[in-house]
XYZ file of C-alpha atoms in Angstrom:
162
model
C -72.459 30.844 39.812
C -69.940 33.696 39.552
C -66.480 33.233 40.976
C -65.374 35.098 44.075
C -63.642 37.838 42.056
C -66.528 38.163 39.589
C -68.947 38.448 42.484
C -66.808 41.123 44.076
C -66.671 43.205 40.882
C -70.437 42.835 40.386
C -70.968 43.993 43.944
C -68.670 46.984 43.456
C -70.698 48.089 40.430
C -73.951 47.699 42.326
C -72.726 49.601 45.341
C -71.243 52.448 43.300
C -74.759 53.278 42.186
C -75.603 54.147 45.787
C -73.447 56.552 47.720
C -74.230 55.232 51.153
C -75.855 52.149 52.580
C -77.900 52.438 55.690
C -76.531 50.233 58.442
C -79.376 48.829 60.519
C -78.741 48.577 64.209
C -76.756 50.611 66.656
C -73.567 52.470 65.994
C -70.285 50.768 66.669
C -69.153 53.747 68.730
C -71.816 53.013 71.351
C -73.779 56.210 70.817
C -76.929 54.292 69.943
C -77.440 56.328 66.809
C -77.785 54.741 63.404
C -74.661 55.201 61.346
C -74.222 55.240 57.647
C -71.489 53.259 55.952
C -69.874 53.986 52.659
C -69.238 51.399 49.977
C -65.561 51.329 50.893
C -66.460 50.500 54.513
C -68.702 47.562 53.627
C -66.968 46.122 50.576
C -64.360 43.977 52.402
C -67.019 42.383 54.613
C -69.379 41.686 51.730
C -66.594 40.355 49.498
C -65.423 38.042 52.273
C -68.969 36.771 52.737
C -69.316 36.135 49.005
C -66.078 34.151 48.972
C -67.347 31.958 51.817
C -70.670 31.262 50.124
C -69.585 28.274 47.926
C -68.085 26.501 50.942
C -71.211 27.110 52.992
C -73.425 25.818 50.181
C -71.287 22.679 49.917
C -71.636 22.046 53.666
C -75.385 22.583 53.415
C -75.655 20.043 50.572
C -73.678 17.459 52.586
C -75.936 17.997 55.595
C -79.061 17.673 53.462
C -77.774 14.395 51.952
C -77.435 12.944 55.454
C -81.139 13.505 56.099
C -82.378 12.163 52.767
C -84.336 8.939 52.865
C -82.130 5.939 52.188
C -82.761 4.032 49.005
C -84.831 0.904 49.439
C -82.802 -2.176 50.186
C -81.763 -4.326 47.276
C -83.727 -7.467 46.458
C -80.687 -9.571 47.368
C -80.877 -8.421 50.978
C -84.568 -9.323 51.126
C -83.896 -12.862 49.927
C -80.831 -13.227 52.157
C -81.888 -12.050 55.622
C -79.369 -11.291 58.331
C -79.228 -12.598 61.871
C -77.806 -11.242 65.085
C -74.978 -12.979 66.903
C -77.415 -14.230 69.543
C -79.718 -15.747 66.914
C -76.786 -17.557 65.286
C -75.571 -18.718 68.701
C -79.014 -20.196 69.392
C -79.011 -21.867 65.973
C -75.558 -23.419 66.509
C -76.270 -24.094 70.192
C -73.136 -22.239 71.287
C -72.518 -19.058 73.244
C -72.522 -15.644 71.556
C -68.842 -15.379 72.525
C -68.108 -18.466 70.416
C -69.900 -16.883 67.439
C -67.830 -13.697 67.853
C -64.665 -15.838 67.949
C -65.732 -17.661 64.786
C -66.290 -14.356 62.976
C -62.988 -12.887 64.180
C -61.070 -15.988 63.019
C -62.789 -15.822 59.641
C -64.510 -19.173 60.085
C -67.915 -17.507 59.769
C -68.351 -14.514 57.459
C -70.079 -11.471 58.894
C -70.473 -7.740 58.416
C -71.031 -4.787 60.708
C -73.887 -2.339 60.890
C -72.371 0.350 63.062
C -71.029 -1.582 66.039
C -73.391 -4.519 65.551
C -72.262 -7.768 63.926
C -74.707 -9.313 61.460
C -74.492 -12.679 59.720
C -76.365 -13.474 56.505
C -78.115 -16.774 55.950
C -75.774 -17.433 53.013
C -72.785 -17.044 55.369
C -74.321 -19.570 57.770
C -74.905 -22.018 54.903
C -71.300 -21.606 53.726
C -70.057 -22.379 57.228
C -72.347 -25.395 57.539
C -71.265 -26.719 54.125
C -67.584 -26.422 55.023
C -68.153 -27.910 58.454
C -70.192 -30.817 57.089
C -67.535 -31.602 54.455
C -64.846 -31.672 57.136
C -66.955 -34.066 59.180
C -67.566 -36.326 56.152
C -63.949 -36.335 54.951
C -62.343 -36.212 58.397
C -60.328 -38.997 59.976
C -62.008 -42.296 60.598
C -63.212 -42.883 64.085
C -61.145 -45.353 66.016
C -62.861 -48.461 67.205
C -63.174 -48.556 70.945
C -60.536 -50.883 72.238
C -61.269 -53.454 74.846
C -60.018 -52.668 78.281
C -56.966 -54.292 79.740
C -57.735 -55.854 83.135
C -54.313 -55.093 84.562
C -54.537 -51.450 83.486
C -58.051 -51.144 84.939
C -56.847 -52.652 88.224
C -53.951 -50.198 88.305
C -56.129 -47.162 87.574
C -59.276 -48.002 89.520
C -57.996 -50.381 92.150
C -58.261 -54.125 92.281
C -61.466 -56.031 91.662
C -62.939 -53.431 89.311
C -63.150 -55.547 86.164
C -64.027 -58.926 87.680
């Protein structure tokens, strides 16, 4: 594609071959008659339009790319489906708010699709593995201690533990 200056010089050569160019439409003076314009009259407008053409073509290409069909999803996404926050909340038997809190704290990995939070099955498994390990390696449960009769009487009133 010729540069802006090359395009302008090519246009000048073309227009020099014709003395006048017929201007379609009404006259700018309001008379309603068709006017004729010389090359010198039209050259600045045409040159300006030629200089804007690459930018307009670039914008058109960007717009066309937005409407192209997206590429098919990768096989990894097919084998690792995603769930909504509500689905994960139902799975964990917690509220959706709790799931949002877990994702914000980084306890449960997630990603966004627009404004929507999605959680992959692999992220859920990672969370469950970490959570299960904590439960297995956590502190030992304390044995329930036997109650003290005097403490029970003090807390619940006399005659409770007889």
